[in-house]
CSV table of C-alpha atoms in Angstrom, one decimal:
chain,number,residue,atom,x,y,z
A,442,MET,CA,0.0,0.1,0.3
A,443,LEU,CA,1.5,3.3,-1.1
A,444,LEU,CA,0.8,6.7,0.8
A,445,LEU,CA,1.7,9.7,-1.6
A,446,PHE,CA,0.9,13.4,-1.6
A,447,GLN,CA,1.4,16.2,-4.4
A,448,GLY,CA,0.9,19.6,-4.3
A,449,ARG,CA,-0.6,21.7,-1.5
A,450,PRO,CA,-4.6,21.2,-2.0
A,451,LYS,CA,-7.2,22.8,-0.1
A,452,GLY,CA,-9.6,20.3,0.0
A,453,VAL,CA,-10.5,17.7,-2.7
A,454,THR,CA,-8.6,19.0,-5.9
A,455,PRO,CA,-9.1,17.0,-9.1
A,456,LYS,CA,-5.6,18.6,-10.8
A,457,TYR,CA,-3.9,17.0,-7.7
A,458,SER,CA,-5.2,13.4,-7.6
A,459,LEU,CA,-2.7,10.8,-8.0
A,460,LYS,CA,-4.7,8.8,-10.4
A,461,PRO,CA,-2.3,9.7,-13.5
A,462,LEU,CA,0.8,8.2,-11.7
A,463,VAL,CA,-1.0,4.6,-11.8
A,464,PRO,CA,0.3,3.5,-15.4
A,465,ARG,CA,4.1,4.9,-14.8
A,466,LEU,CA,4.0,3.4,-10.9
A,467,SER,CA,2.8,-0.1,-12.8
A,468,GLU,CA,5.3,-0.1,-15.3
A,469,LEU,CA,8.2,0.6,-12.8
A,470,LEU,CA,7.0,-1.9,-10.1
A,471,GLY,CA,5.9,-4.6,-12.6
A,472,VAL,CA,2.4,-5.1,-11.5
A,473,ASP,CA,-1.0,-3.7,-12.0
A,474,VAL,CA,-1.5,-0.9,-9.5
A,475,VAL,CA,-5.0,-0.9,-7.7
A,476,MET,CA,-5.9,2.8,-7.2
A,477,ALA,CA,-8.4,3.8,-4.4
A,478,ASN,CA,-10.7,7.1,-4.4
A,479,ASP,CA,-9.7,8.1,-1.1
A,480,CYS,CA,-7.2,7.4,1.5
A,481,ILE,CA,-9.3,6.3,4.5
A,482,GLY,CA,-12.5,4.7,4.8
A,483,GLU,CA,-14.9,1.7,4.0
A,484,GLU,CA,-13.4,1.4,0.2
A,485,VAL,CA,-9.9,1.6,1.4
A,486,GLU,CA,-10.6,-1.3,3.7
A,487,LYS,CA,-12.2,-3.6,1.2
A,488,LEU,CA,-9.3,-2.9,-1.4
A,489,ALA,CA,-6.7,-3.5,1.0
A,490,ALA,CA,-8.1,-6.7,2.2
A,491,ALA,CA,-8.8,-8.0,-1.4
A,492,LEU,CA,-5.2,-7.2,-2.3
A,493,PRO,CA,-3.2,-10.6,-3.6
A,494,GLU,CA,0.1,-11.5,-2.5
A,495,GLY,CA,2.5,-8.8,-3.7
A,496,GLY,CA,-0.6,-6.6,-5.0
A,497,VAL,CA,-0.1,-2.6,-4.8
A,498,LEU,CA,-2.8,-0.5,-3.5
A,499,LEU,CA,-2.2,3.2,-4.1
A,500,LEU,CA,-4.3,5.6,-2.0
A,501,GLU,CA,-5.5,8.9,-3.1
A,502,ASN,CA,-3.5,12.1,-2.4
A,503,VAL,CA,-3.2,12.4,1.7
A,504,ARG,CA,-3.6,16.1,1.7
A,505,PHE,CA,-6.9,16.3,0.4
A,506,TYR,CA,-7.7,16.1,4.2
A,507,LYS,CA,-6.2,19.0,6.5
A,508,GLU,CA,-5.7,16.7,9.0
A,509,GLU,CA,-2.9,15.3,7.2
A,510,GLU,CA,-0.5,18.6,7.5
A,511,LYS,CA,-2.0,18.8,11.5
A,512,ASN,CA,-0.8,15.8,12.3
A,513,ASP,CA,-4.2,14.3,13.8
A,514,PRO,CA,-3.9,11.5,15.6
A,515,GLU,CA,-7.3,10.2,14.7
A,516,PHE,CA,-6.7,10.8,11.1
A,517,ALA,CA,-3.2,8.9,11.5
A,518,LYS,CA,-4.9,5.9,13.1
A,519,LYS,CA,-7.3,5.7,10.2
A,520,LEU,CA,-4.3,5.8,7.6
A,521,ALA,CA,-2.6,3.1,9.7
A,522,SER,CA,-5.7,1.1,10.3
A,523,VAL,CA,-5.0,-1.2,7.2
A,524,ALA,CA,-1.5,-1.6,7.4
A,525,ASP,CA,0.8,-4.0,9.4
A,526,LEU,CA,4.0,-2.3,9.2
A,527,TYR,CA,5.3,1.2,7.8
A,528,VAL,CA,8.1,2.2,5.5
A,529,ASN,CA,9.2,5.7,5.1
A,530,ASP,CA,11.3,5.8,1.8
A,531,ALA,CA,10.3,9.8,1.2
A,532,PHE,CA,13.3,11.8,2.6
A,533,GLY,CA,11.9,14.8,1.2
A,534,THR,CA,9.1,15.0,3.5
A,535,ALA,CA,11.2,13.6,6.7
A,536,HIS,CA,11.4,17.3,8.1
A,537,ARG,CA,7.8,17.5,8.4
A,538,ALA,CA,5.6,16.1,11.4
A,539,HIS,CA,2.6,14.7,9.2
A,540,ALA,CA,0.1,12.2,10.0
A,541,SER,CA,1.6,10.1,7.0
A,542,THR,CA,5.3,10.9,8.1
A,543,GLU,CA,5.3,11.2,11.8
A,544,GLY,CA,1.7,10.1,13.2
A,545,VAL,CA,1.0,6.7,12.0
A,546,THR,CA,4.3,5.5,13.3
A,547,LYS,CA,2.5,5.6,16.7
A,548,PHE,CA,0.0,2.6,15.4
A,549,LEU,CA,2.7,0.7,13.2
A,550,LYS,CA,5.3,-1.4,14.5
A,551,PRO,CA,7.9,-1.9,13.0
A,552,ALA,CA,8.3,1.8,11.4
A,553,VAL,CA,11.4,1.8,9.4
A,554,ALA,CA,13.2,3.9,7.0
A,555,GLY,CA,13.3,2.5,3.2
A,556,PHE,CA,16.5,2.2,1.4
A,557,LEU,CA,16.7,5.9,-0.3
A,558,MET,CA,15.9,7.5,3.3
A,559,GLN,CA,18.7,5.1,4.5
A,560,LYS,CA,21.2,6.4,1.6
A,561,GLU,CA,20.1,10.0,2.3
A,562,LEU,CA,21.2,9.6,6.2
A,563,ASP,CA,24.4,7.9,4.9
A,564,TYR,CA,25.5,10.6,3.2
A,565,LEU,CA,24.0,13.7,4.5
A,566,VAL,CA,24.8,12.5,8.1
A,567,GLY,CA,27.6,10.2,8.0
A,568,ALA,CA,29.5,11.5,5.2
A,569,VAL,CA,29.4,15.1,6.6
A,570,ALA,CA,29.6,14.3,10.2
A,571,ASN,CA,32.9,12.0,9.4
A,572,PRO,CA,34.1,13.4,6.3
A,573,LYS,CA,37.4,12.4,4.3
A,574,LYS,CA,39.7,15.5,4.5
A,575,PRO,CA,39.9,18.2,3.2
A,576,PHE,CA,36.0,18.8,3.2
A,577,ALA,CA,34.7,21.9,1.1
A,578,ALA,CA,31.0,23.2,1.2
A,579,VAL,CA,30.1,25.3,-1.9
A,580,VAL,CA,26.6,27.3,-0.8
A,581,GLY,CA,25.1,29.6,-3.2
A,582,GLY,CA,21.7,31.0,-3.6
A,583,SER,CA,19.8,34.3,-3.9
A,584,LYS,CA,19.8,35.1,0.0
A,585,VAL,CA,22.1,34.9,3.3
A,586,SER,CA,18.9,34.4,5.1
A,587,THR,CA,17.8,31.1,4.0
A,588,LYS,CA,21.2,29.7,4.5
A,589,ILE,CA,22.8,31.3,7.6
A,590,GLY,CA,22.1,27.6,9.7
A,591,VAL,CA,23.8,25.9,6.9
A,592,ILE,CA,26.6,28.1,6.9
A,593,GLU,CA,26.9,28.2,10.3
A,594,SER,CA,27.0,24.6,10.9
A,595,LEU,CA,29.2,23.9,8.0
A,596,LEU,CA,31.7,26.2,9.6
A,597,ALA,CA,32.1,23.9,12.6
A,598,LYS,CA,32.8,21.0,9.9
A,599,VAL,CA,34.8,22.2,6.9
A,600,ASP,CA,37.9,23.1,5.9
A,601,ILE,CA,36.9,25.1,2.8
A,602,LEU,CA,33.5,27.2,2.4
A,603,ILE,CA,32.5,28.7,-1.1
A,604,LEU,CA,30.1,31.2,-1.4
A,605,GLY,CA,28.2,32.2,-4.5
A,606,GLY,CA,25.0,33.4,-5.7
A,607,GLY,CA,23.1,36.5,-4.9
A,608,MET,CA,24.0,35.9,-1.4
A,609,THR,CA,27.7,37.1,-2.2
A,610,TYR,CA,26.8,41.0,-2.6
A,611,THR,CA,25.4,41.1,0.8
A,612,PHE,CA,28.8,40.0,2.0
A,613,TYR,CA,30.4,42.6,-0.1
A,614,LYS,CA,28.2,45.4,0.8
A,615,ALA,CA,29.2,44.4,4.5
A,616,GLN,CA,33.0,44.8,3.7
A,617,GLY,CA,32.2,48.2,2.0
A,618,TYR,CA,32.4,47.6,-1.5
A,619,ALA,CA,30.1,48.7,-4.5
A,620,VAL,CA,27.5,46.2,-5.3
A,621,GLY,CA,25.4,48.5,-7.7
A,622,LYS,CA,21.7,47.1,-8.0
A,623,SER,CA,22.6,43.8,-7.0
A,624,LEU,CA,20.7,41.8,-4.5
A,625,VAL,CA,21.3,42.7,-0.9
A,626,GLU,CA,19.9,42.1,2.4
A,627,GLU,CA,20.4,45.2,4.2
A,628,ASP,CA,19.3,43.4,7.6
A,629,LYS,CA,21.9,41.1,7.3
A,630,LEU,CA,25.1,43.1,6.7
A,631,GLU,CA,26.2,42.3,10.3
A,632,LEU,CA,25.3,38.7,9.9
A,633,ALA,CA,27.9,38.5,6.8
A,634,THR,CA,30.4,40.2,9.0
A,635,SER,CA,30.1,37.9,11.7
A,636,LEU,CA,30.2,34.9,9.5
A,637,ILE,CA,33.4,35.9,8.0
A,638,GLU,CA,34.8,36.4,11.4
A,639,LYS,CA,33.8,33.1,12.8
A,640,ALA,CA,35.4,31.5,9.5
A,641,LYS,CA,38.7,33.2,10.1
A,642,ALA,CA,38.3,32.2,14.1
A,643,LYS,CA,38.0,28.8,13.0
A,644,GLY,CA,40.7,28.5,10.6
A,645,VAL,CA,38.1,27.9,7.4
A,646,SER,CA,39.3,29.0,4.2
A,647,LEU,CA,36.4,31.3,3.0
A,648,LEU,CA,36.3,32.2,-0.8
A,649,LEU,CA,34.2,34.8,-2.6
A,650,PRO,CA,34.0,35.2,-6.2
A,651,THR,CA,36.6,37.9,-7.4
A,652,ASP,CA,35.0,38.6,-10.6
A,653,ILE,CA,31.3,38.9,-11.4
A,654,VAL,CA,29.2,38.7,-14.7
A,655,ILE,CA,26.8,41.9,-14.7
A,656,ALA,CA,24.2,43.3,-16.6
A,657,ASP,CA,22.4,46.3,-17.0
A,658,LYS,CA,18.8,45.2,-16.6
A,659,VAL,CA,17.3,42.1,-14.8
A,660,CYS,CA,15.0,41.2,-17.5
A,661,SER,CA,16.5,42.1,-20.9
A,662,PHE,CA,20.3,41.6,-20.2
A,663,ASN,CA,21.0,44.0,-23.0
A,664,VAL,CA,24.8,44.6,-21.8
A,665,LEU,CA,26.8,42.0,-20.2
A,666,GLN,CA,30.4,42.9,-18.5
A,667,ILE,CA,33.1,41.1,-16.2
A,668,VAL,CA,34.1,43.2,-13.6
A,669,PRO,CA,35.9,42.9,-10.3
A,670,ALA,CA,33.4,41.7,-7.7
A,671,THR,CA,34.2,44.5,-5.1
A,672,ALA,CA,33.6,47.5,-8.2
A,673,ILE,CA,30.2,46.7,-9.5
A,674,PRO,CA,29.1,49.8,-11.5
A,675,ASP,CA,25.9,51.9,-10.3
A,676,ASP,CA,22.8,50.6,-12.1
A,677,TRP,CA,24.4,47.2,-12.7
A,678,MET,CA,23.6,44.2,-11.3
A,679,GLY,CA,25.8,41.2,-10.4
A,680,LEU,CA,24.2,37.8,-11.9
A,681,ASP,CA,27.1,35.3,-12.1
A,682,VAL,CA,30.2,34.4,-10.9
A,683,GLY,CA,33.1,35.5,-13.4
A,684,PRO,CA,35.7,33.0,-15.1
A,685,ASP,CA,38.8,33.9,-12.8
A,686,SER,CA,36.2,32.8,-10.0
A,687,SER,CA,35.5,29.5,-11.4
A,688,LYS,CA,38.7,29.2,-12.1
A,689,THR,CA,39.9,29.8,-8.3
A,690,PHE,CA,37.2,27.7,-7.1
A,691,ASN,CA,38.5,24.6,-9.5
A,692,GLU,CA,41.8,24.7,-8.1
A,693,VAL,CA,40.9,24.7,-4.7
A,694,LEU,CA,38.3,21.9,-5.1
A,695,ASP,CA,41.1,19.9,-6.6
A,696,THR,CA,42.4,19.8,-3.2
A,697,THR,CA,39.7,18.1,-1.7
A,698,GLN,CA,38.1,14.7,-0.5
A,699,THR,CA,34.5,15.5,0.2
A,700,ILE,CA,32.5,18.2,-1.3
A,701,ILE,CA,28.9,19.4,-0.5
A,702,TRP,CA,27.2,21.6,-2.6
A,703,ASN,CA,24.1,23.6,-1.9
A,704,GLY,CA,22.7,26.5,-4.1
A,705,PRO,CA,23.6,27.9,-7.7
A,706,MET,CA,26.4,30.2,-8.4
A,707,GLY,CA,24.2,32.9,-10.3
A,708,VAL,CA,20.8,33.2,-11.8
A,709,PHE,CA,21.1,29.7,-13.8
A,710,GLU,CA,17.7,29.9,-15.1
A,711,PHE,CA,18.8,32.3,-17.8
A,712,GLU,CA,21.1,30.7,-20.2
A,713,LYS,CA,23.2,33.6,-20.0
A,714,PHE,CA,24.3,33.1,-16.3
A,715,THR,CA,24.8,29.4,-16.3
A,716,THR,CA,28.6,29.4,-16.5
A,717,GLY,CA,29.5,29.7,-13.0
A,718,THR,CA,26.9,27.0,-11.9
A,719,ASP,CA,27.7,24.8,-14.6
A,720,ALA,CA,31.7,25.2,-13.7
A,721,ILE,CA,30.9,23.7,-10.4
A,722,ALA,CA,28.7,20.9,-11.7
A,723,LYS,CA,31.6,20.0,-14.2
A,724,LYS,CA,34.3,20.3,-11.6
A,725,LEU,CA,32.7,18.0,-9.2
A,726,ALA,CA,31.5,15.3,-12.0
A,727,GLU,CA,35.2,15.3,-12.9
A,728,LEU,CA,36.6,14.8,-9.4
A,729,THR,CA,34.1,12.3,-8.4
A,730,THR,CA,34.8,10.2,-11.8
A,731,SER,CA,38.6,10.6,-11.7
A,732,LYS,CA,39.8,11.2,-8.2
A,733,GLY,CA,36.9,9.3,-6.4
A,734,VAL,CA,36.0,12.4,-4.5
A,735,THR,CA,32.6,12.2,-2.4
A,736,THR,CA,30.3,14.7,-3.9
A,737,ILE,CA,27.0,15.5,-2.2
A,738,ILE,CA,24.4,17.5,-4.0
A,739,GLY,CA,22.5,19.2,-1.0
A,740,GLY,CA,19.0,19.3,-2.8
A,741,GLY,CA,17.1,22.1,-4.4
A,742,ASP,CA,18.2,24.3,-7.1
A,743,SER,CA,21.5,22.6,-7.1
A,744,VAL,CA,19.9,19.5,-8.0
A,745,ALA,CA,18.0,21.1,-11.1
A,746,ALA,CA,21.4,22.7,-11.9
A,747,VAL,CA,23.0,19.2,-12.1
A,748,GLU,CA,20.4,17.2,-13.9
A,749,LYS,CA,20.1,20.2,-16.6
A,750,ALA,CA,24.0,19.8,-17.0
A,751,GLY,CA,23.2,16.3,-17.8
A,752,LEU,CA,25.9,15.2,-14.7
A,753,ALA,CA,23.7,14.0,-12.4
A,754,ASP,CA,24.7,10.4,-12.9
A,755,LYS,CA,28.4,11.5,-12.1
A,756,MET,CA,28.0,12.6,-8.7
A,757,SER,CA,28.3,10.0,-5.5
A,758,HIS,CA,24.7,11.6,-4.2
A,759,ILE,CA,21.9,13.6,-5.2
A,760,SER,CA,19.5,14.6,-2.3
A,761,THR,CA,16.1,13.8,-3.2
A,762,GLY,CA,15.1,16.5,-0.1
A,763,GLY,CA,15.2,20.3,-0.5
A,764,GLY,CA,14.2,21.6,2.8
A,765,ALA,CA,14.7,18.1,4.7
A,766,SER,CA,18.2,18.3,3.2
A,767,LEU,CA,18.9,21.9,4.4
A,768,GLU,CA,17.4,21.2,8.0
A,769,LEU,CA,19.6,18.2,8.4
A,770,LEU,CA,22.6,20.2,7.0
A,771,GLU,CA,21.5,22.5,9.8
A,772,GLY,CA,21.9,20.2,12.4
A,773,LYS,CA,18.0,20.5,13.1
A,774,PRO,CA,16.2,17.1,13.7
A,775,LEU,CA,13.8,15.4,11.3
A,776,PRO,CA,10.4,14.3,12.8
A,777,GLY,CA,9.8,12.0,10.3
A,778,VAL,CA,13.4,10.4,11.0
A,779,LEU,CA,13.1,10.6,14.7
A,780,ALA,CA,9.7,8.5,14.9
A,781,LEU,CA,11.5,5.7,12.9
A,782,ASP,CA,14.3,5.9,15.3
A,783,ASP,CA,11.9,5.7,18.2
A,784,ALA,CA,9.9,2.8,16.6
């Protein structure tokens, strides 16, 4: 029996039904998957009782019930009522204490991790907690605020920290450099300064880009230039790391044995600003295949970038969880995992 969800429906929403998944699931599993019209109730009970040995029953989207995200005990009990044991293989939901991820474990024993969940934990906990050294982290993305926890947590573990993406302009401005119209979080300037000081105190080599690809307009990108990262002209904005930065980052990464990457180096959604992100992806793929370096892609946009570059199969591990990966890297407990540990 499979418990799944998709989207964020408000009540029963046909476009979020799981029915379209049935043909592909049947193909992948090699059995004719039976689909229920609900996830609880009499019909589900009858279909579960009628399943032959080796049969698979797919329940309808559990998020059609508001009780799912509220982790309602009665709803969780109903979900569990037609099962004998529980296997959670959805790492991407492990940071949520919902009925289908945490609540059901109160009513089903054993409640265990699936192979994918275990692999995620082995890499994101095991490899990061006890990495082969030197250990580097590449952290990108648009805002410092979304990566504060990750950066602070990694500063206690890594030898090298490479920062890229929109967050770098907050670090530049905190040091008094001109950033033009680049993205800056004004309320995080002191934080950026403190993170630089923490890196120095811990002996972590913190690298920021030395050159930047800039554009005159965020939408049209009429004119592009490459300038020193510390001298972006007024009315221009930084949108990718430059070639010198990529060269330096690659040379530093050549010295490592373990690398974790979370967040792109620029606005990689636009073709003109994919170069920096692609350079990281290619270097990690090369190090994995030629030198046996452990490379971990920590969810979210980094995964999209690696897949876009066609290099996903060259990495040691691609995380399936965006929010879950971030929270685990921050050192936060994951309710969906703790529930399994207690079972």
